[in-house]
mmCIF file of C-alpha atoms in Angstrom:
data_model
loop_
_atom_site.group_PDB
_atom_site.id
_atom_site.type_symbol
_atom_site.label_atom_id
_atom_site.label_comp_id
_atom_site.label_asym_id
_atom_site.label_seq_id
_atom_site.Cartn_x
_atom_site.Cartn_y
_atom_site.Cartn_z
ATOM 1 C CA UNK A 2 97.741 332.872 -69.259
ATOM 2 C CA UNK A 3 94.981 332.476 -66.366
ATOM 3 C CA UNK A 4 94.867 328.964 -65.360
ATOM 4 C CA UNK A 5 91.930 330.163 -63.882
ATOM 5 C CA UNK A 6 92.226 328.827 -60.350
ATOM 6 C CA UNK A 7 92.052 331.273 -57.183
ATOM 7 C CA UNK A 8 95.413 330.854 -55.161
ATOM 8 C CA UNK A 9 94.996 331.882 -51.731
ATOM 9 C CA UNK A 10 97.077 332.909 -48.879
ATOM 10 C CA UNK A 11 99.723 330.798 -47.249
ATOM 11 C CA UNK A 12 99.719 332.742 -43.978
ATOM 12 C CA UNK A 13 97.630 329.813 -41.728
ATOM 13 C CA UNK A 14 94.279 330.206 -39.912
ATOM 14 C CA UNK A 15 93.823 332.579 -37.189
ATOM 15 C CA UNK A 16 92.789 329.895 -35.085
ATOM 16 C CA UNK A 17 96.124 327.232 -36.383
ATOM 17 C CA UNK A 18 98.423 327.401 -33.162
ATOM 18 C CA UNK A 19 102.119 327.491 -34.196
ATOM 19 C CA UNK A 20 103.646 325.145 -35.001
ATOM 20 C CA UNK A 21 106.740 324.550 -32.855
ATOM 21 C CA UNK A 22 105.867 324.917 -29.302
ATOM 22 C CA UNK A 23 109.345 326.542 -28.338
ATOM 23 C CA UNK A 24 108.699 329.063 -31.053
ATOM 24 C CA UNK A 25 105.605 330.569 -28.949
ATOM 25 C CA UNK A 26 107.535 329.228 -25.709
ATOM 26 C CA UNK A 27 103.811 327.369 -24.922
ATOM 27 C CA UNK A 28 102.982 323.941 -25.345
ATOM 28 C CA UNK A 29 100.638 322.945 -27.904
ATOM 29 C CA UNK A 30 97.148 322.528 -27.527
ATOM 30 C CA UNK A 31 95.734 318.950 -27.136
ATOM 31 C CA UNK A 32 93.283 319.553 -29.879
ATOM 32 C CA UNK A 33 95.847 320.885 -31.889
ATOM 33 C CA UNK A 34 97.868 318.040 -31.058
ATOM 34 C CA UNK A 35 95.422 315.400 -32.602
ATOM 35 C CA UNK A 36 94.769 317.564 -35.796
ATOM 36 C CA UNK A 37 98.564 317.032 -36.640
ATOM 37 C CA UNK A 38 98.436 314.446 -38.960
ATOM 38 C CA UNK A 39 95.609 316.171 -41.268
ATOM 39 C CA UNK A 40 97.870 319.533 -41.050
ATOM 40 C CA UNK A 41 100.314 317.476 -42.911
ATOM 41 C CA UNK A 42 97.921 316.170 -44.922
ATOM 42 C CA UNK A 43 96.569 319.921 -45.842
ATOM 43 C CA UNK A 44 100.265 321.103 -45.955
ATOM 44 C CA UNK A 45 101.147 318.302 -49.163
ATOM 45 C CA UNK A 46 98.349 319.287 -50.820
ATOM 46 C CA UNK A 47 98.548 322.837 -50.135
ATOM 47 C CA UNK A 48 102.134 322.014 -51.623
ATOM 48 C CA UNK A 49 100.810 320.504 -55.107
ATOM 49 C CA UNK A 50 98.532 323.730 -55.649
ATOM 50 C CA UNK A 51 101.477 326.098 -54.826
ATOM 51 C CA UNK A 52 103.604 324.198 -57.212
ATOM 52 C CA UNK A 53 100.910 324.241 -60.074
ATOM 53 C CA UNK A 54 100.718 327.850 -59.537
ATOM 54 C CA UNK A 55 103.875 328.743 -59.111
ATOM 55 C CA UNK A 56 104.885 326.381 -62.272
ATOM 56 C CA UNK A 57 102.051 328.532 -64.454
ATOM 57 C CA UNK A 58 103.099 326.225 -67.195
ATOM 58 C CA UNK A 59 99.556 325.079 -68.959
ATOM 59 C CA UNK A 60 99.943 327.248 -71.818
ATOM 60 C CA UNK A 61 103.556 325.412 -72.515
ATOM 61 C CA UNK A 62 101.637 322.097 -73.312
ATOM 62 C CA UNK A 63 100.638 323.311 -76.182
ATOM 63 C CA UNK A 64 104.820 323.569 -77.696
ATOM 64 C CA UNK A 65 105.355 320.243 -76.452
ATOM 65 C CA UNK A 66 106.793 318.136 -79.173
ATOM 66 C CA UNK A 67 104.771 314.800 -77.654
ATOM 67 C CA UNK A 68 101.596 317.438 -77.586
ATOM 68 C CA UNK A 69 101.991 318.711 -81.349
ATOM 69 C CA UNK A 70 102.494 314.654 -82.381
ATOM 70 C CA UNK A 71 99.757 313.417 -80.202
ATOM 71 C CA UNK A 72 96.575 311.338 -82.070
ATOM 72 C CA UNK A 73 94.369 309.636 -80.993
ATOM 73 C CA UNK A 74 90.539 308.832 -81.853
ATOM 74 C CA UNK A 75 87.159 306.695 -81.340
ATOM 75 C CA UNK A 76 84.693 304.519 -82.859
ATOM 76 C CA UNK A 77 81.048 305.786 -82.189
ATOM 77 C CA UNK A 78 80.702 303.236 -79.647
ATOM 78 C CA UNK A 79 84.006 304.618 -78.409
ATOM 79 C CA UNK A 80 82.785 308.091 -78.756
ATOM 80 C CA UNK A 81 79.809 307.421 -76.207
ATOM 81 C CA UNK A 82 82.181 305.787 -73.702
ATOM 82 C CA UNK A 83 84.101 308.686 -73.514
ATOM 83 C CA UNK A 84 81.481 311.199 -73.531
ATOM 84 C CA UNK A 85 80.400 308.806 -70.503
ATOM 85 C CA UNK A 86 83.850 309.176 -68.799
ATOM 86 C CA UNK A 87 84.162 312.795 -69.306
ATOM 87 C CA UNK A 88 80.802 313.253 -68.029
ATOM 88 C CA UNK A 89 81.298 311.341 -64.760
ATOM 89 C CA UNK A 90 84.732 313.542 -64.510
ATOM 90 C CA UNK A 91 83.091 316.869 -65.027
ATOM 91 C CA UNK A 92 80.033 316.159 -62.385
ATOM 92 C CA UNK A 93 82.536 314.724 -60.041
ATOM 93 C CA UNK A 94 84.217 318.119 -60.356
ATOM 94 C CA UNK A 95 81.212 320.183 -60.383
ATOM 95 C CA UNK A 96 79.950 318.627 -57.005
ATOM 96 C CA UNK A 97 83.792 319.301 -55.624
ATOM 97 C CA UNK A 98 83.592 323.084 -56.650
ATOM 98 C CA UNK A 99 79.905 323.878 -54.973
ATOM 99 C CA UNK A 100 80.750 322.489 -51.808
ATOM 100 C CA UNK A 101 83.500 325.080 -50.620
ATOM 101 C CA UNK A 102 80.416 328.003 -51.445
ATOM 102 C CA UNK A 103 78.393 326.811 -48.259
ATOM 103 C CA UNK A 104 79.628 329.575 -45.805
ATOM 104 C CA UNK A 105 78.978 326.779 -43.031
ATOM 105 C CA UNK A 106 82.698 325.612 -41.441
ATOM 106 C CA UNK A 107 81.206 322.530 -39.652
ATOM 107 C CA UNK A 108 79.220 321.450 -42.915
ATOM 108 C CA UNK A 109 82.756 322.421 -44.892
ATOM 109 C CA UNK A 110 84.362 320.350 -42.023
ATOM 110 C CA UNK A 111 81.716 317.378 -42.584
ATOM 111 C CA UNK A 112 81.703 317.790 -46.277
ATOM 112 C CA UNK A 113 85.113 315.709 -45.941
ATOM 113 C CA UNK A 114 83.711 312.533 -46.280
ATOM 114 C CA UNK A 115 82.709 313.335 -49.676
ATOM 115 C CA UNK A 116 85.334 316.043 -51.550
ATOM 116 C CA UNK A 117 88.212 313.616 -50.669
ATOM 117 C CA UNK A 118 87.033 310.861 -53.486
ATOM 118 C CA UNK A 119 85.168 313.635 -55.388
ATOM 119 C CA UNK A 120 88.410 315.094 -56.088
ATOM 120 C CA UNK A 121 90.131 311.547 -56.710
ATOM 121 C CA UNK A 122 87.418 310.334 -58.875
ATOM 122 C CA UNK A 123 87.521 313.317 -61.142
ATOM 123 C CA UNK A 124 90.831 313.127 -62.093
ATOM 124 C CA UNK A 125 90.648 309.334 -62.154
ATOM 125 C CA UNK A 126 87.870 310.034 -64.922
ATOM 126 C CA UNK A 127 89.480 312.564 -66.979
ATOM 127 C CA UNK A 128 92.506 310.108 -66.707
ATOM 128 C CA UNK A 129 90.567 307.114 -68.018
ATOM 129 C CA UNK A 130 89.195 309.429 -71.166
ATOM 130 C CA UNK A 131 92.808 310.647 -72.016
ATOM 131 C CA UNK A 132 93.690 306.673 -72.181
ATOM 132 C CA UNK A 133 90.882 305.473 -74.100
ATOM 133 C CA UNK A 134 91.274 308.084 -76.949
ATOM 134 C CA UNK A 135 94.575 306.516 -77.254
ATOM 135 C CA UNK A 136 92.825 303.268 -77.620
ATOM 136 C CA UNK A 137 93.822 302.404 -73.890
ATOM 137 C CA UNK A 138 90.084 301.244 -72.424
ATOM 138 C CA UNK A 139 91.185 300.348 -69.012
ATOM 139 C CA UNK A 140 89.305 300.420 -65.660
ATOM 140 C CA UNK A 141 91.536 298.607 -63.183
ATOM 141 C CA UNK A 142 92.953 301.773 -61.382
ATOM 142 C CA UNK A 143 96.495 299.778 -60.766
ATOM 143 C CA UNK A 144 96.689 299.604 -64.204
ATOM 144 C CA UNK A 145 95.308 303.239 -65.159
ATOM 145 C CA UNK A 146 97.637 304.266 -62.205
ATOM 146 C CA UNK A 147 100.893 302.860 -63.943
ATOM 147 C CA UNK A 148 100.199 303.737 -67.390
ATOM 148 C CA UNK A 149 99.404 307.324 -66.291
ATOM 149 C CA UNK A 150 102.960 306.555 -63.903
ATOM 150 C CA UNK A 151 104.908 305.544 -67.106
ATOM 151 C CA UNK A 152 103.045 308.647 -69.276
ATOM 152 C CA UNK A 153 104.176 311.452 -66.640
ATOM 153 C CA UNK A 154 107.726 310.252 -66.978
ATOM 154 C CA UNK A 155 107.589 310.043 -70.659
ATOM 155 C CA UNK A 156 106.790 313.682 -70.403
ATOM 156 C CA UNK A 157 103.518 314.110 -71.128
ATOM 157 C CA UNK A 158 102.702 316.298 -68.240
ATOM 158 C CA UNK A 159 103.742 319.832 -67.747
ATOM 159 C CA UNK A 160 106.277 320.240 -64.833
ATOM 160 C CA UNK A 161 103.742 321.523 -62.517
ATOM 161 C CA UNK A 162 102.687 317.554 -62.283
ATOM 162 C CA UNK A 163 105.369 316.089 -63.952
ATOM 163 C CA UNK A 164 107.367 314.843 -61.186
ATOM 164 C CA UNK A 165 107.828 311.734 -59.935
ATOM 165 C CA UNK A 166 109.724 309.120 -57.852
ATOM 166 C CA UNK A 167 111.392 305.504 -57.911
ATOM 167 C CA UNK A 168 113.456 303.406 -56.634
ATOM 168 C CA UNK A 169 113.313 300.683 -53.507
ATOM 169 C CA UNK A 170 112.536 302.067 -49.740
ATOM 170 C CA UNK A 171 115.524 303.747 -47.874
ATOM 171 C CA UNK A 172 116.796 304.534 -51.439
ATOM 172 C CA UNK A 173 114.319 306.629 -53.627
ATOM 173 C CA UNK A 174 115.114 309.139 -56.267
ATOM 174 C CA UNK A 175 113.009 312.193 -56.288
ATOM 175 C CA UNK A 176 112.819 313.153 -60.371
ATOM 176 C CA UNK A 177 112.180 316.631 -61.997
ATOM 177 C CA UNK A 178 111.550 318.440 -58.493
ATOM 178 C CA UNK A 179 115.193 320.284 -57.935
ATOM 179 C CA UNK A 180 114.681 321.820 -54.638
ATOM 180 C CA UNK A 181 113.334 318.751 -53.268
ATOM 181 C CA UNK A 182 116.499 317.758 -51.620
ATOM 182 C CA UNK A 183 117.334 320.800 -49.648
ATOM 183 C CA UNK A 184 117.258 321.047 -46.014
ATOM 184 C CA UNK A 185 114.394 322.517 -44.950
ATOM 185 C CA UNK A 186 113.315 322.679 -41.665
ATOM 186 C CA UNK A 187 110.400 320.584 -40.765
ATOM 187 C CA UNK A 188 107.708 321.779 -39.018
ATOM 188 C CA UNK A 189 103.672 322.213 -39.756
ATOM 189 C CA UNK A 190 103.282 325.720 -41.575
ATOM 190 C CA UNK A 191 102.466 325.808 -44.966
ATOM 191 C CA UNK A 192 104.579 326.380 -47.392
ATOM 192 C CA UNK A 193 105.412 329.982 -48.566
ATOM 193 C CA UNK A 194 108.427 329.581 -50.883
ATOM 194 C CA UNK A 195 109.214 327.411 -53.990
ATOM 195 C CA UNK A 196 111.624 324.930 -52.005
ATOM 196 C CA UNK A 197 109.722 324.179 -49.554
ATOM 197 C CA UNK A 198 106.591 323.661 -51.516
ATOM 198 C CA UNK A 199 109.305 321.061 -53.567
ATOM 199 C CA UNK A 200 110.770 319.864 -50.278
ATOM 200 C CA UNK A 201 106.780 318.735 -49.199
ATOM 201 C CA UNK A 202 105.778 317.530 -52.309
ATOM 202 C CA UNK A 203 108.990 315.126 -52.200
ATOM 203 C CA UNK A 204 107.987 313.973 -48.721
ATOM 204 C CA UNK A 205 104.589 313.466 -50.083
ATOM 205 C CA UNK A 206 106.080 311.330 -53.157
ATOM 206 C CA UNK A 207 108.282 309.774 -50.551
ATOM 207 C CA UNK A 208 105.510 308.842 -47.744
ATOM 208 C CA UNK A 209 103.376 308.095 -51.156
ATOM 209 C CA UNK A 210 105.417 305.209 -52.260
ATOM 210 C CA UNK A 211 106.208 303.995 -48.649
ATOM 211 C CA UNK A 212 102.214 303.194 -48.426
ATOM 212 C CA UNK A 213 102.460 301.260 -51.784
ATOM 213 C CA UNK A 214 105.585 299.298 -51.073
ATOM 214 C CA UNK A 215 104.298 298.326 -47.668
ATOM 215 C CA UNK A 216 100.724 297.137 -49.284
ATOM 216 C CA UNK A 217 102.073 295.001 -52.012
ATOM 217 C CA UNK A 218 104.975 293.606 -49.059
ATOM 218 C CA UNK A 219 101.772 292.748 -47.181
ATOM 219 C CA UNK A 220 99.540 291.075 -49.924
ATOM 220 C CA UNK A 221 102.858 289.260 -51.221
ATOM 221 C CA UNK A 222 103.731 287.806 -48.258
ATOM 222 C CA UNK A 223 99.964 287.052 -46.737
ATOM 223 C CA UNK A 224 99.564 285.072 -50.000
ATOM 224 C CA UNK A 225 101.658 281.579 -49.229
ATOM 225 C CA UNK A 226 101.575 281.124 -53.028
ATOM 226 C CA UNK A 227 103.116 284.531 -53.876
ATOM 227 C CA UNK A 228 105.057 284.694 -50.556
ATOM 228 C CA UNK A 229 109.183 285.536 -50.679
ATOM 229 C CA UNK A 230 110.749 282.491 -48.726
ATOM 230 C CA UNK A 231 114.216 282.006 -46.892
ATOM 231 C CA UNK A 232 116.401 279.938 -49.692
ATOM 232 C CA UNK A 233 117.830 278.365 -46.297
ATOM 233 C CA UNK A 234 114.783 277.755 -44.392
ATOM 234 C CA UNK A 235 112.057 277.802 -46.910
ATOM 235 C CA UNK A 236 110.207 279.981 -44.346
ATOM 236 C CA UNK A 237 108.246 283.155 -45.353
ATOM 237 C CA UNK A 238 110.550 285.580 -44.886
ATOM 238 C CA UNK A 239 109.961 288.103 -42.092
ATOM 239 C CA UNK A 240 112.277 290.640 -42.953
ATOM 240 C CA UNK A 241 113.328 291.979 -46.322
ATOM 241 C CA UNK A 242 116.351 293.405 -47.395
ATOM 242 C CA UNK A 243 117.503 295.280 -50.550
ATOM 243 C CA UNK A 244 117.113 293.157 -53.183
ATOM 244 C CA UNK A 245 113.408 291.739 -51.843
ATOM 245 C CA UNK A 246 112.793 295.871 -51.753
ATOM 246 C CA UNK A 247 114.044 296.265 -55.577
ATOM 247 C CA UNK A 248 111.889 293.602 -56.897
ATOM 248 C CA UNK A 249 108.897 295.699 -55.065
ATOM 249 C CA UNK A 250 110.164 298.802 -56.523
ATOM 250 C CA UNK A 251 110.453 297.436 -59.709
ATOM 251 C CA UNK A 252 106.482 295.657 -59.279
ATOM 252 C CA UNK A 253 105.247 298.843 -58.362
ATOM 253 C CA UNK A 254 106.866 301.151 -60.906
ATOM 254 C CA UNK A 255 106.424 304.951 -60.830
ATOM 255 C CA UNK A 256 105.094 307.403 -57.634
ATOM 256 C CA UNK A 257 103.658 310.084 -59.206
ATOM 257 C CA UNK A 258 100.607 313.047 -58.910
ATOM 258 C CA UNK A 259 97.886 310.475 -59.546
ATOM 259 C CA UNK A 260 99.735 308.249 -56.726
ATOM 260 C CA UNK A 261 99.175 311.465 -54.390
ATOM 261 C CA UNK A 262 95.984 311.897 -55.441
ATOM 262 C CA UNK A 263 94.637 308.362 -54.477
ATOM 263 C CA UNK A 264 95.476 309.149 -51.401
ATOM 264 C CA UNK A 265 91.790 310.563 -51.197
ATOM 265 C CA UNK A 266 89.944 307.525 -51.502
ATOM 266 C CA UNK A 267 89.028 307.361 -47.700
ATOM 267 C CA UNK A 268 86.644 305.667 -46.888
ATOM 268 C CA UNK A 269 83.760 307.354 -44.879
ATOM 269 C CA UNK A 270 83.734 304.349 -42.675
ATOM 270 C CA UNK A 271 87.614 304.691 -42.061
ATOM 271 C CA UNK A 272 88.903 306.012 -38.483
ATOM 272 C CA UNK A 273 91.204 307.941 -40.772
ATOM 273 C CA UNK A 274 88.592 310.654 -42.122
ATOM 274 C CA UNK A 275 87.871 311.349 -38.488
ATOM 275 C CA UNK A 276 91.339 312.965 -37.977
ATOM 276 C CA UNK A 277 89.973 315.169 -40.974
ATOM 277 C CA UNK A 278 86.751 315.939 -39.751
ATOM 278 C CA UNK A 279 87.344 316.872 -36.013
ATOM 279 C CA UNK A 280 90.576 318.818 -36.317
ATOM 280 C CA UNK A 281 91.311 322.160 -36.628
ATOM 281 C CA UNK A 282 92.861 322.679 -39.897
ATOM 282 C CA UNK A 283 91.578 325.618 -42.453
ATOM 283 C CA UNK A 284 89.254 323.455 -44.221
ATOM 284 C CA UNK A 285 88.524 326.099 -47.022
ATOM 285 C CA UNK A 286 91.573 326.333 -47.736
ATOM 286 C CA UNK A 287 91.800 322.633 -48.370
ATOM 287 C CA UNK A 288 89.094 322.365 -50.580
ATOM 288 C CA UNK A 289 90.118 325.503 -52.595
ATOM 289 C CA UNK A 290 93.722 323.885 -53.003
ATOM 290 C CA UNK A 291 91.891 320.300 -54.456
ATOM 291 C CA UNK A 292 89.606 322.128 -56.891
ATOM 292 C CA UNK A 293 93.082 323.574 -58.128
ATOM 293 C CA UNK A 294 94.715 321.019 -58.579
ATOM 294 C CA UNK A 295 91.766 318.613 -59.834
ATOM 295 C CA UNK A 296 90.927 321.798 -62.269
ATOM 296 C CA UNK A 297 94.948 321.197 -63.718
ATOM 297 C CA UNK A 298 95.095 317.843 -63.840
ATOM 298 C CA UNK A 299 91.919 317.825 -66.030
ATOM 299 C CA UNK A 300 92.956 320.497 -68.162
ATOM 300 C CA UNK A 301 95.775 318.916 -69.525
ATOM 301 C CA UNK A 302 94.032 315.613 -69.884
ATOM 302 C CA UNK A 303 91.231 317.525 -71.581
ATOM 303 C CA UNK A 304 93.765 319.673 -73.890
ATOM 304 C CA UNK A 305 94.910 316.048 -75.490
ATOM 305 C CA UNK A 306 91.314 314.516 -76.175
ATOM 306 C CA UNK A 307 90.613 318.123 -78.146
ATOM 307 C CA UNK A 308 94.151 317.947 -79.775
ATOM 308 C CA UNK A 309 92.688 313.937 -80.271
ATOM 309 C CA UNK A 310 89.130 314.876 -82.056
ATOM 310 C CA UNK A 311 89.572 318.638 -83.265
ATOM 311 C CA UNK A 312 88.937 321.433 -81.524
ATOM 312 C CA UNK A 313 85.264 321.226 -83.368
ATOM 313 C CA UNK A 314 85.033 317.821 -82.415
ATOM 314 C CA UNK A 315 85.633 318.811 -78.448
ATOM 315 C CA UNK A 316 82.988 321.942 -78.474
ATOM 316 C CA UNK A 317 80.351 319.219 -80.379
ATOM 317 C CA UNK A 318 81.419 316.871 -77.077
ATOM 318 C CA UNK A 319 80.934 319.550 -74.570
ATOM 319 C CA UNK A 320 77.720 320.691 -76.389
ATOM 320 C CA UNK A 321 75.898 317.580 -75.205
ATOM 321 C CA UNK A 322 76.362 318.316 -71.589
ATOM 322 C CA UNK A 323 74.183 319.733 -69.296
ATOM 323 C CA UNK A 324 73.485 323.359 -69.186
ATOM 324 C CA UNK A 325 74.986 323.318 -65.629
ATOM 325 C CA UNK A 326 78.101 321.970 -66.537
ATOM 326 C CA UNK A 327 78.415 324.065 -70.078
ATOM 327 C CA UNK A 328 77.964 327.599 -68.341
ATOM 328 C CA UNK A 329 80.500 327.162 -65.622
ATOM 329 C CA UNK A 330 84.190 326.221 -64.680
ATOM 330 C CA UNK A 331 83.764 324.119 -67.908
ATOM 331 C CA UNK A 332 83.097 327.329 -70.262
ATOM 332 C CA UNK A 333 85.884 329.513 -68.556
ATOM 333 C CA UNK A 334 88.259 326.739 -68.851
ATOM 334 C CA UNK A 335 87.689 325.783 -72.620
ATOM 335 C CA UNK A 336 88.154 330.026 -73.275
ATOM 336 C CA UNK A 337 90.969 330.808 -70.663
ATOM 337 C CA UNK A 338 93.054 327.036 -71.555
ATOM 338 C CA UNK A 339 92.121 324.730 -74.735
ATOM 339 C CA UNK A 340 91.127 327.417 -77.052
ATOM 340 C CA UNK A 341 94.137 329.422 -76.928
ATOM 341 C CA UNK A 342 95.546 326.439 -77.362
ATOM 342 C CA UNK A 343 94.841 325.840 -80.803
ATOM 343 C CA UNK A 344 94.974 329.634 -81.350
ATOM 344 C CA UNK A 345 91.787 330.873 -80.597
ATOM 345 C CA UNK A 346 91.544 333.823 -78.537
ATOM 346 C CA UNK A 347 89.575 335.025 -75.755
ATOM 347 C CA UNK A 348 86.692 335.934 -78.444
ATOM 348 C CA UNK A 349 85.088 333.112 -79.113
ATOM 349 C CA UNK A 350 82.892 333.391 -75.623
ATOM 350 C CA UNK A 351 79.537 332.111 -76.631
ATOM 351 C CA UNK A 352 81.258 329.182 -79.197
ATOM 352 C CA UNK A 353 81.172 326.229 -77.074
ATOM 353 C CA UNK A 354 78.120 325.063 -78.539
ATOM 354 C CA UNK A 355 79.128 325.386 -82.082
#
């Protein structure tokens, strides 16, 4: 089936000096040097999209026992809050799609401060929709985060996102990602094989969950109400062990996509974006790999609201939005992914309005 997304080359830039110094028996450029840590941010990313293509598993939703089971529904008032959140997901989406058509590389390279969330906020959107037709009308994002964590290992998700990890620092277990494990050879090219496209994604997963421990460590023990103490000393402890690490773990619960994802949400007046915006990664290619991946991520949160309200009910949804939004990605993706879904071919081009 066409997932519709544009995969493109995992050969790097022209300009992208390689990697290993010894390889090219030079030393790396300075420049180069400082755009190292958004390479690796490009190569985990770069990672997810190869996976989702490589996966090509959308169309298998649609046999999935939990899919075929899966209800859901809405009150009117209901109805208009998720024609609200679907809305906001879409435009978010929309905005993240144009951006990579300016043949500009220093606006592409400046656009950063802006595609990063865009590409969070639509998936955190779609996200929020697929919960409330459940009846789940939650905003907090640690709580949308953990009950799209605890969905994802349920099995909702096709394997393209469906992997996740757990477990306390030092000790994590990488789930549903086989060649994670393997010993590949670290260095800063992108991925061009299966394992290592598994191999970054579980570093990702694994860096991922490292940030999250380390935050809630930090808020725990800055809070002398909530801070772990010494049973000998009553002191705030300073150092944690394994156990203090399992009770994070455990607070935290599951490292998944939408933990990746978040990832994103830098903010413009962050030193971090800077890395992004003056180094000398393929930008393009960045953006191309988050409006695949946002794109996927959707799509599957999409195909359960229609499974939710009816096909009918989803086109009469749709048929509200803006013209914009109808006669683009939006129109290729209900033909190409949710219509065949409920067995509807590629004939029903002009039906979205029905």
């Amino acid at each position: 089936m066409n997932n519709q997304t544009t995969f493109l080359t995992t050969q790097p830039a022209a300009n992208m000096p390689v990697a290993d110094g010894s390889s090219s028996g030079l030393p790396l450029d300075e420049n180069w040097r400082k755009s190292i840590p958004a390479q690796v941010f490009l190569n985990h990313f770069f990672a997810m999209d190869y996976h989702i293509q490589h996966q090509n598993d959308l169309e298998d939703l649609a046999r999935f026992p939990i899919f075929k089971d899966f209800k859901g529904g809405v009150s009117e008032e209901g109805r208009k809050a998720l024609e609200k959140l679907l809305l906001n997901s879409w435009s978010a989406e929309y905005a993240l799609r144009i951006t990579p058509v300016v043949n500009d590389e220093q606006y592409l390279q400046s656009s950063l401060h802006w595609t990063f969330p865009q590409a969070y906020y639509s998936v955190l959107f779609s996200a929020r929709a697929f919960l409330a037709i459940q009846g789940i009308n939650v905003s907090n994002e640690e709580l949308i985060r953990k009950r799209i964590g605890n969905m994802v290992v349920r099995g909702y998700y096709p394997a393209s996102i469906g992997y996740y990890a757990l477990g306390p620092i030092n000790n994590y277990s990488i789930r549903r990602l086989p060649m994670a494990t393997r010993n590949v050879k670290a260095d800063l090219g992108l991925p061009s094989r299966a394992g290592a496209a598994q191999a970054e994604l579980g570093q990702f997963l694994k860096t991922t969950r490292d940030q999250r421990i380390k935050a809630l460590r930090n808020a725990i023990q800055n809070n002398p109400k909530t801070a772990l103490r010494s049973q000998r000393t009553g002191e705030v402890l300073q150092k944690f062990g394994p156990e203090q690490y399992k009770l994070l773990a455990k607070q935290i619960g599951y490292t998944t996509y939408f933990d990746m994802l978040s990832r994103l949400r830098i903010s413009s007046n962050n030193r971090e974006i800077e890395r992004f915006v003056d180094s000398e990664i393929d930008v393009r290619l960045f953006h191309q790999s988050l409006v695949n991946i946002v794109s996927h991520a959707n799509a599957v949160h999409e195909a359960y609201i229609a499974k939710a309200l009816g096909l009918d009910g989803f086109r009469q949804l749709v048929a509200k939005l803006p013209t914009y939004l109808q006669e683009g990605f939006l129109r290729e993706r209900m033909q190409t992914i949710i219509e065949p879904m409920f067995g509807v071919g590629d004939d029903s081009a002009g039906r979205l309005a029905a």
